[in-house]
PDB file of C-alpha atoms and ligand atoms in Angstrom:
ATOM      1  CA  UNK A   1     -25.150  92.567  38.235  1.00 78.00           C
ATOM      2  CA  UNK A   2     -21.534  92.148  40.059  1.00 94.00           C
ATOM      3  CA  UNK A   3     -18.854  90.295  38.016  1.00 97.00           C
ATOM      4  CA  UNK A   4     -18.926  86.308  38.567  1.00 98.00           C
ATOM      5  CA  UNK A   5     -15.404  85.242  39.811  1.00 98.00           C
ATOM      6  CA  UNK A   6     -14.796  82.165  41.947  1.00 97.00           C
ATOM      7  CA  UNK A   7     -15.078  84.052  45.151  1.00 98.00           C
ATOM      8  CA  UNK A   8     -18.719  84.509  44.111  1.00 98.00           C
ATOM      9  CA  UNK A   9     -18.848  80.571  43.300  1.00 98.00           C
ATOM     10  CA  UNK A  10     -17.686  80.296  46.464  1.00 98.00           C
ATOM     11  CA  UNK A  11     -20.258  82.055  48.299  1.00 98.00           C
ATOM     12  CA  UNK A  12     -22.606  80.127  46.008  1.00 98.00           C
ATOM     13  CA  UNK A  13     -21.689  76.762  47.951  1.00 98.00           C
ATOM     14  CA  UNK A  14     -21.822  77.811  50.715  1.00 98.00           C
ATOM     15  CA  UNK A  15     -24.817  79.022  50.737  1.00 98.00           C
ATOM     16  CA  UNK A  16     -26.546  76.098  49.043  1.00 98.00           C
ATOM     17  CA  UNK A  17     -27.286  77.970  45.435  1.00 98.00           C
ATOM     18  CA  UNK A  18     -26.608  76.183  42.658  1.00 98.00           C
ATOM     19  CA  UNK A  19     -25.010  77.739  39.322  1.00 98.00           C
ATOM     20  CA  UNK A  20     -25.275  77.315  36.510  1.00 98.00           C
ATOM     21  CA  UNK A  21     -22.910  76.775  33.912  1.00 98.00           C
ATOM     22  CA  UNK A  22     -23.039  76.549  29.807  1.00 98.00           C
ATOM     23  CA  UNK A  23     -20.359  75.874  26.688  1.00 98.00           C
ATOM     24  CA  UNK A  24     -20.073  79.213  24.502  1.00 98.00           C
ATOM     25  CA  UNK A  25     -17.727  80.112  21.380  1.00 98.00           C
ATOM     26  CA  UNK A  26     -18.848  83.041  20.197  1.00 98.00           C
ATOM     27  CA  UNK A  27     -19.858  86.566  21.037  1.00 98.00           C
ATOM     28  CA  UNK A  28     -23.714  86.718  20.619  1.00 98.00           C
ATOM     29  CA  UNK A  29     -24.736  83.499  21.648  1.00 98.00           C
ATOM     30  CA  UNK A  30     -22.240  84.515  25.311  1.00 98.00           C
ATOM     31  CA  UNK A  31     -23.527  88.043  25.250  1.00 98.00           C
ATOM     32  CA  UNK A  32     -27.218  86.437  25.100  1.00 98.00           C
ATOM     33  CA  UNK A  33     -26.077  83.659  28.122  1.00 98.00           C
ATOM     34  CA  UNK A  34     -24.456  86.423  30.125  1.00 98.00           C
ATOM     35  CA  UNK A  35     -27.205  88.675  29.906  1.00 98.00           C
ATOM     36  CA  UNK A  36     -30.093  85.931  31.284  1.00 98.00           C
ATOM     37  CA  UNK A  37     -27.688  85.051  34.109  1.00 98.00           C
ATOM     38  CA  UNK A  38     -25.497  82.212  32.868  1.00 98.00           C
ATOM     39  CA  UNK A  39     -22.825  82.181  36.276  1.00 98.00           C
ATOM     40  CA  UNK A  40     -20.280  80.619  34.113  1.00 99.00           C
ATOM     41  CA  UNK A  41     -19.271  80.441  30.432  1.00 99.00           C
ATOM     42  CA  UNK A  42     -16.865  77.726  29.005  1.00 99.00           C
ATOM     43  CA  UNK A  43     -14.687  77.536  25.595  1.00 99.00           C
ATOM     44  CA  UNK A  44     -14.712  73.854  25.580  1.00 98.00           C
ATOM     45  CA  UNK A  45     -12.647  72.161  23.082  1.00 98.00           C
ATOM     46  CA  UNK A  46     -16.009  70.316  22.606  1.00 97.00           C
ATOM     47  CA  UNK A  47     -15.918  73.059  19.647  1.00 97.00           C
ATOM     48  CA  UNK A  48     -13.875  70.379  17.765  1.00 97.00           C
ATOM     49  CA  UNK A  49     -17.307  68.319  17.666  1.00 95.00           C
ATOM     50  CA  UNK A  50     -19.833  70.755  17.814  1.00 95.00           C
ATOM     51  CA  UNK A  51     -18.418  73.291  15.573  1.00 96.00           C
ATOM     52  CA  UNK A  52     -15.591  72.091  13.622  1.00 96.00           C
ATOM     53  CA  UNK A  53     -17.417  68.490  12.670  1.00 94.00           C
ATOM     54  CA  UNK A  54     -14.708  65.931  14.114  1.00 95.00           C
ATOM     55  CA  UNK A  55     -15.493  62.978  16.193  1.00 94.00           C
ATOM     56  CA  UNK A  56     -13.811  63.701  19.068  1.00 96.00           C
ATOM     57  CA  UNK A  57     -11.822  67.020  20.767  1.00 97.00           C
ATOM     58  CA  UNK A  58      -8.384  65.592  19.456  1.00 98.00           C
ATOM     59  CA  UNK A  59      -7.700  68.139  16.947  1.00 98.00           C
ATOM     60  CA  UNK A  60      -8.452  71.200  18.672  1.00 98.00           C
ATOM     61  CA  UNK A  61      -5.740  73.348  18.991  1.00 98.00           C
ATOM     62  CA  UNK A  62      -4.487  76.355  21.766  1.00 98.00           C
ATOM     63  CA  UNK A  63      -4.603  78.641  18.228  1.00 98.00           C
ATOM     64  CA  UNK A  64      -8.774  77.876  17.671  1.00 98.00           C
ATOM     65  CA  UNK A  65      -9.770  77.988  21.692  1.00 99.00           C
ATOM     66  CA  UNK A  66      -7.642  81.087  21.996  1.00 99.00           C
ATOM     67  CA  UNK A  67      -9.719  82.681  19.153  1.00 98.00           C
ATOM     68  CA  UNK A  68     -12.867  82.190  20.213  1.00 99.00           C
ATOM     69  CA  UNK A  69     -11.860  82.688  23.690  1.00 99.00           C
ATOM     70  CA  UNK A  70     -11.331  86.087  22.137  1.00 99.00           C
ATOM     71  CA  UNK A  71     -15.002  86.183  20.469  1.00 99.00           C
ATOM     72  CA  UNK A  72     -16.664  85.268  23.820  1.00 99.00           C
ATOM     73  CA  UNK A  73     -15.058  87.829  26.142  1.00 98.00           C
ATOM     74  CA  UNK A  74     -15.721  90.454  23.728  1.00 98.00           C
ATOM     75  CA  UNK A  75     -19.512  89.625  23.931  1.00 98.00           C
ATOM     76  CA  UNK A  76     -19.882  89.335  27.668  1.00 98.00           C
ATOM     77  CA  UNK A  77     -19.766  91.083  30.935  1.00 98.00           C
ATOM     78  CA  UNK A  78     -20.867  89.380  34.175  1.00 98.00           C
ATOM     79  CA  UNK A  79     -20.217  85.349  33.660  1.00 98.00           C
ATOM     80  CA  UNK A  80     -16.727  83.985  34.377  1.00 98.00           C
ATOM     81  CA  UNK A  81     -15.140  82.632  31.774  1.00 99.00           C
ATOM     82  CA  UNK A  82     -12.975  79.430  31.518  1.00 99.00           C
ATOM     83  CA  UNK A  83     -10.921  78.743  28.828  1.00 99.00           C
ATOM     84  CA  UNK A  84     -10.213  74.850  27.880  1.00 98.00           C
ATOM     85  CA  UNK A  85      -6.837  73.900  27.440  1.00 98.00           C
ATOM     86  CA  UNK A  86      -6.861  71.624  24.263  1.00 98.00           C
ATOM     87  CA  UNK A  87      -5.086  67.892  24.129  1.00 98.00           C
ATOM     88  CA  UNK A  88      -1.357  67.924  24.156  1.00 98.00           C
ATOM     89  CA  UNK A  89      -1.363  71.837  24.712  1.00 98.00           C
ATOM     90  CA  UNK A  90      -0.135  71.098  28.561  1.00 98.00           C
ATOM     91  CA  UNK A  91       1.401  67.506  28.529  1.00 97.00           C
ATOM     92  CA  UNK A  92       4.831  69.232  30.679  1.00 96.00           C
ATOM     93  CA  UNK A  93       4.634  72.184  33.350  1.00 95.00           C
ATOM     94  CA  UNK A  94       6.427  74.531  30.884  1.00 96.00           C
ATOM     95  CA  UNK A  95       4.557  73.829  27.738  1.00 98.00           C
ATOM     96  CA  UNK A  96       1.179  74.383  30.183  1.00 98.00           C
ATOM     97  CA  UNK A  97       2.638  78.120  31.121  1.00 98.00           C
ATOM     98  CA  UNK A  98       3.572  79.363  27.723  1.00 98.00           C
ATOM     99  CA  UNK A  99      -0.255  78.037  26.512  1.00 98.00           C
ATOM    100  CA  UNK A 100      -2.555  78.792  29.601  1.00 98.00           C
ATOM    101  CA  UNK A 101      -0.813  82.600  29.626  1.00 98.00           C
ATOM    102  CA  UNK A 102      -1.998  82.789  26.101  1.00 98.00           C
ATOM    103  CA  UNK A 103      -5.513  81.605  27.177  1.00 98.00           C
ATOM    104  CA  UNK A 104      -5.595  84.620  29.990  1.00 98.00           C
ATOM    105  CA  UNK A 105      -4.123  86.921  27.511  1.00 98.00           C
ATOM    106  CA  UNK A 106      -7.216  86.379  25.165  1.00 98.00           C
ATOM    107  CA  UNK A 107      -9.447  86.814  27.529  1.00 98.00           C
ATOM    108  CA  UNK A 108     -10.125  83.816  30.019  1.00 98.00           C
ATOM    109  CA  UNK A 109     -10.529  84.205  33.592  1.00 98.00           C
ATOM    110  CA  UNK A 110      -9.494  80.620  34.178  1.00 98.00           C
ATOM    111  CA  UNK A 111      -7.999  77.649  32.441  1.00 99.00           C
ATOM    112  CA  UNK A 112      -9.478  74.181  32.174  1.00 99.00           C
ATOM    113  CA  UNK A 113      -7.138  70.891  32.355  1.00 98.00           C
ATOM    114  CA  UNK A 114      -8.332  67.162  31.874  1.00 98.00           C
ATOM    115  CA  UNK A 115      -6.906  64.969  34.189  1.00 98.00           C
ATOM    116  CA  UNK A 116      -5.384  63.710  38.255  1.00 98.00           C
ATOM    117  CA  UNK A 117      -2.530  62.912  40.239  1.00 97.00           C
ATOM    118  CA  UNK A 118       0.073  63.950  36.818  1.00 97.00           C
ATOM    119  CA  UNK A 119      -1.061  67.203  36.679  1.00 98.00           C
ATOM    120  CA  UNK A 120      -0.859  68.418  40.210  1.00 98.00           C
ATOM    121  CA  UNK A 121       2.915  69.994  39.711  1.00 98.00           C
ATOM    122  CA  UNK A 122       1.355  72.001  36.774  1.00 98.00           C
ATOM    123  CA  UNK A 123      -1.429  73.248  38.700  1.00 98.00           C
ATOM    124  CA  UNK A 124       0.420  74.170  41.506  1.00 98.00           C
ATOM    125  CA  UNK A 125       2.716  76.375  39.042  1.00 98.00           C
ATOM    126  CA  UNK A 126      -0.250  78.008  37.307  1.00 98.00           C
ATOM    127  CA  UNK A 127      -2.047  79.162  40.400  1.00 98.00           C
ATOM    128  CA  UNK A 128       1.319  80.666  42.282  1.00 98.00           C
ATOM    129  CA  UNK A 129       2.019  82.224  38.947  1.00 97.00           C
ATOM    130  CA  UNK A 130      -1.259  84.172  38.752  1.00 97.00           C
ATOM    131  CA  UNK A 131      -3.300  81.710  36.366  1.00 98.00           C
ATOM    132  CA  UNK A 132      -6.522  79.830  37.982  1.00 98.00           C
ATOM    133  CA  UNK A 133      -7.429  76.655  37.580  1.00 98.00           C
ATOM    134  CA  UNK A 134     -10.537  74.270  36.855  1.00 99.00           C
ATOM    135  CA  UNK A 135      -9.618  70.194  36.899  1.00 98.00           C
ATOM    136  CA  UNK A 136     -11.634  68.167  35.311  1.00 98.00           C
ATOM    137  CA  UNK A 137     -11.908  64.743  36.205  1.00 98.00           C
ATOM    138  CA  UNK A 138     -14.015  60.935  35.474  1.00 98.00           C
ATOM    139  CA  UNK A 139     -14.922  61.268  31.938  1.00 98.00           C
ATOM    140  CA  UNK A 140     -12.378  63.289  30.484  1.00 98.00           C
ATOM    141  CA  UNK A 141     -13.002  63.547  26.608  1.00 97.00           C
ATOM    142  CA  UNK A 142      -9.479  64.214  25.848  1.00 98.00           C
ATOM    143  CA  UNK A 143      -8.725  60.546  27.076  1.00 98.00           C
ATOM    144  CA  UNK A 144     -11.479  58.930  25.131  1.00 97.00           C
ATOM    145  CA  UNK A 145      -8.802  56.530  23.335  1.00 97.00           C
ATOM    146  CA  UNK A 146      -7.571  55.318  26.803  1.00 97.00           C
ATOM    147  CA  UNK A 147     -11.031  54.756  28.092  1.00 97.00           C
ATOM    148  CA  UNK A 148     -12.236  52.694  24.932  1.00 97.00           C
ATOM    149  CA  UNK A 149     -15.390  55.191  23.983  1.00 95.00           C
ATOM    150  CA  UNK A 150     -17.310  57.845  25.619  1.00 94.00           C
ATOM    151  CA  UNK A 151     -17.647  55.778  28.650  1.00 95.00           C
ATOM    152  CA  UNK A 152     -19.077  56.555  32.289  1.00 97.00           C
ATOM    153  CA  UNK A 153     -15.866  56.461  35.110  1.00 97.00           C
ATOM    154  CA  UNK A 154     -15.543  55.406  38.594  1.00 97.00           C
ATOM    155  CA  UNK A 155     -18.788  52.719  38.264  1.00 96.00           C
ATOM    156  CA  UNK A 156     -16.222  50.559  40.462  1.00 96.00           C
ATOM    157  CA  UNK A 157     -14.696  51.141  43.949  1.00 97.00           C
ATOM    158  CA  UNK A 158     -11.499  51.429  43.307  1.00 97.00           C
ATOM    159  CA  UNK A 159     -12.145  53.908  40.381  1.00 97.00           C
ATOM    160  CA  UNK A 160     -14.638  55.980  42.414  1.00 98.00           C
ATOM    161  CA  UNK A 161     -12.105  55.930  45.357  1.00 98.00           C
ATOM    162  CA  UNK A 162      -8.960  56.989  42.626  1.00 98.00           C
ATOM    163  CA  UNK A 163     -11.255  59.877  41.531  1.00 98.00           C
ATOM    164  CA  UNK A 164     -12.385  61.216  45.186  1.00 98.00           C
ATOM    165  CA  UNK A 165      -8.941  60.860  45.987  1.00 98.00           C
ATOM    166  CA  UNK A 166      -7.397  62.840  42.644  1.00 98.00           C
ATOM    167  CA  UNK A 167     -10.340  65.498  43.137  1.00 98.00           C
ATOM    168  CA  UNK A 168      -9.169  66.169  46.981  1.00 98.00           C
ATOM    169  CA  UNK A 169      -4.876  66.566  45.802  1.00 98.00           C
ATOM    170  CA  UNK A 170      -6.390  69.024  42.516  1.00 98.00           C
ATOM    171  CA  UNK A 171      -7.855  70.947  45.479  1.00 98.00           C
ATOM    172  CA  UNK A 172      -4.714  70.729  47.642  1.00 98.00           C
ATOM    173  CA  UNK A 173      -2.626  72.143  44.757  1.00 98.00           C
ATOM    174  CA  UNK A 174      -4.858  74.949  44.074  1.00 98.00           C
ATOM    175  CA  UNK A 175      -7.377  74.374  41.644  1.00 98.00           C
ATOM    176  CA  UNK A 176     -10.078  76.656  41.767  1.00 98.00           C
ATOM    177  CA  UNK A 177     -13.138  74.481  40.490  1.00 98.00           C
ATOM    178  CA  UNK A 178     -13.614  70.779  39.738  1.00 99.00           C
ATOM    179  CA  UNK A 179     -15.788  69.381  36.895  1.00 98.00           C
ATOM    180  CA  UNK A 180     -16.799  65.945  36.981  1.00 98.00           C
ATOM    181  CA  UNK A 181     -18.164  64.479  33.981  1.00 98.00           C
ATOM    182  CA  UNK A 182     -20.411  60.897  33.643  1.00 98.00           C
ATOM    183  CA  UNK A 183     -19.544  59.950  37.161  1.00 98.00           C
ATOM    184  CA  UNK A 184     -22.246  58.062  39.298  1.00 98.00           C
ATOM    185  CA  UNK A 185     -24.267  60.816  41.527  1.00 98.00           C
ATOM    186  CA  UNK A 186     -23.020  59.293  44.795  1.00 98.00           C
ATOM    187  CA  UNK A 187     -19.512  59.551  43.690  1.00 98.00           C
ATOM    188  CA  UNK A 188     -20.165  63.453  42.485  1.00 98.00           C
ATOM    189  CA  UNK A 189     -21.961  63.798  46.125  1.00 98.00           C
ATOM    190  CA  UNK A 190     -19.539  62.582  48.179  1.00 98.00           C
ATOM    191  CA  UNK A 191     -16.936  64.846  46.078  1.00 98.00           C
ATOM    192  CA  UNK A 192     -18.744  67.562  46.500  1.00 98.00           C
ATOM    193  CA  UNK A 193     -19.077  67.499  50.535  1.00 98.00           C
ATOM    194  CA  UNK A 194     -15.525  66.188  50.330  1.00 98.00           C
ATOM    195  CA  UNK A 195     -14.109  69.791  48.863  1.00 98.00           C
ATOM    196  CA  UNK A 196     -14.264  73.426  49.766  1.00 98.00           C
ATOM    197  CA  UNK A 197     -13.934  74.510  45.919  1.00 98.00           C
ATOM    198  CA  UNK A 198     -17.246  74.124  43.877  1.00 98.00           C
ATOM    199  CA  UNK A 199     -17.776  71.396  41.860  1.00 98.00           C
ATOM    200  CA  UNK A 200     -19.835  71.724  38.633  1.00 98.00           C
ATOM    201  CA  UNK A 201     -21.418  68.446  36.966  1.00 98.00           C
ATOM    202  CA  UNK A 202     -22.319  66.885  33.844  1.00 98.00           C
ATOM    203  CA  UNK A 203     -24.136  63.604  33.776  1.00 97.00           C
ATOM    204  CA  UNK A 204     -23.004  63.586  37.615  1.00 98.00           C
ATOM    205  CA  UNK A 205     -26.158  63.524  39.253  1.00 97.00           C
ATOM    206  CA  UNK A 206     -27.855  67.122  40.943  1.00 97.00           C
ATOM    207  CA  UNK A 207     -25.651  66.841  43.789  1.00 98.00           C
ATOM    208  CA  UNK A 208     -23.545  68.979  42.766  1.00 98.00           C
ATOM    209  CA  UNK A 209     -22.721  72.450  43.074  1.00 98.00           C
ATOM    210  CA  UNK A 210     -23.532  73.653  39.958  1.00 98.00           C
ATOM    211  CA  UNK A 211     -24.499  72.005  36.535  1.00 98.00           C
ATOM    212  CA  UNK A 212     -22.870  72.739  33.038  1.00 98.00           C
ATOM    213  CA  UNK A 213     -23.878  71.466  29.502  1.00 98.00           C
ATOM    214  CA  UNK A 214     -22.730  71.979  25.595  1.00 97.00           C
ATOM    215  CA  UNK A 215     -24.916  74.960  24.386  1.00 97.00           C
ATOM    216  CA  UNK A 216     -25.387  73.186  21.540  1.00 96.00           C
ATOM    217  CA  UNK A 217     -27.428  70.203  23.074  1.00 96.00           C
ATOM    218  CA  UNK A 218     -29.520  72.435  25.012  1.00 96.00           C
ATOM    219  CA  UNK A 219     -30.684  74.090  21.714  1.00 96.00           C
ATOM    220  CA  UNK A 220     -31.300  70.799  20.462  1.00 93.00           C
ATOM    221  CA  UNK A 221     -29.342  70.950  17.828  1.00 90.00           C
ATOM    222  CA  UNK A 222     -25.994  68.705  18.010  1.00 76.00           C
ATOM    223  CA  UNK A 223     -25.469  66.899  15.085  1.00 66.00           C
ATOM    224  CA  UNK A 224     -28.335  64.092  15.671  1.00 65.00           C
ATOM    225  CA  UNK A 225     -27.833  63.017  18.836  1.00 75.00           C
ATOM    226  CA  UNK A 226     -28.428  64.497  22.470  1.00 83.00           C
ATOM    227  CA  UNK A 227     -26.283  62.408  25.230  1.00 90.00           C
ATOM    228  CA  UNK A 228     -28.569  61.143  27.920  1.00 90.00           C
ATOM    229  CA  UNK A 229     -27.337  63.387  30.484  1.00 94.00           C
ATOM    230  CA  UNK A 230     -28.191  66.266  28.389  1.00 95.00           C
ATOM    231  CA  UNK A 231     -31.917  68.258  28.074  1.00 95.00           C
ATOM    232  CA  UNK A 232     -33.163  70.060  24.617  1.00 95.00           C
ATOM    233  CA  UNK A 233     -34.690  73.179  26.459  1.00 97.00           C
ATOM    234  CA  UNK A 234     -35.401  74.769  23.126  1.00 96.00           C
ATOM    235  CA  UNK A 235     -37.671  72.218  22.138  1.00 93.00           C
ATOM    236  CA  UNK A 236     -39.764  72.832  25.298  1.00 92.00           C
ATOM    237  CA  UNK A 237     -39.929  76.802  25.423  1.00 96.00           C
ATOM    238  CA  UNK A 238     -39.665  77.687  22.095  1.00 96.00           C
ATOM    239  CA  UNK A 239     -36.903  80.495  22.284  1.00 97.00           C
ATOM    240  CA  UNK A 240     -33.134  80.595  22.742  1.00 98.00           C
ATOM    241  CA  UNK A 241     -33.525  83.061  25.423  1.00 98.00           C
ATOM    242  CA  UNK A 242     -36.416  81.380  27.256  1.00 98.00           C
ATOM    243  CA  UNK A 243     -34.629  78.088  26.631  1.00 98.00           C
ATOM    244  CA  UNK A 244     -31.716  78.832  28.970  1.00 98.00           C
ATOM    245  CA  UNK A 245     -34.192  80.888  31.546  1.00 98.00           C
ATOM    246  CA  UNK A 246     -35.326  77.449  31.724  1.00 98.00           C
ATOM    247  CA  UNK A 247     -32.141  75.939  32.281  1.00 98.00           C
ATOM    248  CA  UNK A 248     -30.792  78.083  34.775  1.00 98.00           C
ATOM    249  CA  UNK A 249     -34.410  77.776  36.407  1.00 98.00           C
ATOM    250  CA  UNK A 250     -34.339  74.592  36.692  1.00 98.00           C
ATOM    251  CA  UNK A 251     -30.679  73.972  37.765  1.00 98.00           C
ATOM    252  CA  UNK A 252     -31.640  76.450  40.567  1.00 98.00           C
ATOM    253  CA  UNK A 253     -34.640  74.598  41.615  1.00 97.00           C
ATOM    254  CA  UNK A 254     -33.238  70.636  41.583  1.00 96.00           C
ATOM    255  CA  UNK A 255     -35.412  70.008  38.948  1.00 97.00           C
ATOM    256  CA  UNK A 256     -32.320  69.238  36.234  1.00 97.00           C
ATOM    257  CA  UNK A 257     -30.621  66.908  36.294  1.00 97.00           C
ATOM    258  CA  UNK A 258     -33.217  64.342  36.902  1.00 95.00           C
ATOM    259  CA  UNK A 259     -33.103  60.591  37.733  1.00 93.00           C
ATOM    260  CA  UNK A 260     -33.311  60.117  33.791  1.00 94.00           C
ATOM    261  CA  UNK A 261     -30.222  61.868  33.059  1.00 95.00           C
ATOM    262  CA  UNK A 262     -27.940  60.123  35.525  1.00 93.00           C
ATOM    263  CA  UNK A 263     -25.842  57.054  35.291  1.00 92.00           C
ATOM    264  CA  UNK A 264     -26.797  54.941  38.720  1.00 83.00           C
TER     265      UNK A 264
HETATM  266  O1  KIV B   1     -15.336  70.859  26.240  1.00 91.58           O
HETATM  267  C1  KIV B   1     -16.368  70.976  26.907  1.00 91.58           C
HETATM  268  O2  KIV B   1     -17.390  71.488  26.459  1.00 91.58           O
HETATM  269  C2  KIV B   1     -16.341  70.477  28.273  1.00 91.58           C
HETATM  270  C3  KIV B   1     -17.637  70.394  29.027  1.00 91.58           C
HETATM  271  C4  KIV B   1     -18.489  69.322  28.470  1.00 91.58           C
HETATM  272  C5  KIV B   1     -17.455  70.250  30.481  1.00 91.58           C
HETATM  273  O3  KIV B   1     -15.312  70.131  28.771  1.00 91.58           O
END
């Protein structure tokens, strides 16, 4: 199978397929999600909860997601892989050059930045410079002190407008791919008709282009507790590989997400 890259993605929305997407930090658990057809791989700095133990993504650093970065790529050969830039690693244009090019020079084929309308001059240096770009935008975990919890964005019309309208200038400036997180599925709809570049959701509905979750919850085994948005597919087939042949099945097929993991 033909490497993923976001031409392919591209070709995917277009022609209606949805894609699926899944966290991944090290070699064999990528290699295994590559292999069953896993379209795109993330190092999230949701590593900071899932494998380092903290309570939120704060304390990742560019040092940890550029080492496991590493450990994926080495494990993988179809998926693209995105590479999350960790909090405070790209708060000015400069400091986000020097720390996305190490990202790409351990082995990403695109960065990931948290955020709207104050990152746009940083994205539009990163893309003319060679270095693609995924925005991520309504619950961005990085901001989790601003928003007072883990807390579902743009319920309100002014917030859902602020978002469509942040998602659209991301686009303009030449981001590549747009993940929404715990938006409300007509928001993630009408973003998703609204741009050209796929959009990939989590707890946004199944309007969406494609769908991504933490690897972790979809083997059932986060530390106690599975967000709503989020399906144990282990628990239902039995085997790791079988669990995400489920996954990607049922992404494909509309059947995940379902009503029960949205936020209407
Ligand atoms: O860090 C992460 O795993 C993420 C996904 C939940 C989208 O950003």
């Amino acid at each position: 199978m033909s490497k993923v890259t976001s031409s392919t993605l591209i070709k995917f929305k277009k022609e209606g397929k949805k894609f699926t997407a899944l966290t991944a930090y090290d070699a064999s658990f990528a290699g295994a999600f590559d292999s069953e057809g896993v379209d795109v791989l993330l190092v999230g700095d949701s590593l900071g909860m899932v494998l380092q133990g903290h309570d939120d993504t704060l304390p990742v650093t560019i040092a940890d997601i550029a080492y496991h970065t590493a450990c994926v790529k080495r494990g993988i050969s179809r998926s693209l892989l995105i590479a999350d830039m960790p909090f405070m690693s790209y708060s000015t244009p400069e400091q986000t050059m020097t720390n996305a090019a190490l990202l790409m020079q351990a082995g990403a084929n695109m960065v990931k930045v948290e955020g709207g309308h104050w990152l746009l001059e940083s994205v539009k240096m990163l893309t003319e410079r060679g270095i693609p770009v995924c925005a991520h935008l309504g619950l961005t975990p990085q901001s989790v002190h601003v928003f007072g919890g883990f807390k579902v964005q743009g319920r309100d019309a002014e917030n859902a407008q602020r978002i469509l309208d942040e998602a659209k200038a991301l686009q303009a400036a030449g981001a590549q791919l747009l993940v929404v997180e715990c938006i409300p599925p007509q928001l993630a709809k009408a973003i998703t008709q609204a741009l050209t570049i796929p959009v990939i959701g989590i707890g946004a509905g199944a309007d969406t282009d494609g769908q991504i979750l933490v690897m972790h919850d979809v083997l059932g085994i986060s530390s106690g507790y599975i967000p709503r948005f989020s399906k144990n597919y282990l628990k239902q087939t039995g085997e790791i590989r079988s669990a995400i042949r489920a996954y990607i099945d049922e992404v494909a097929n509309g059947t995940f997400p379902a009503e029960e993991h949205t936020f209407n």
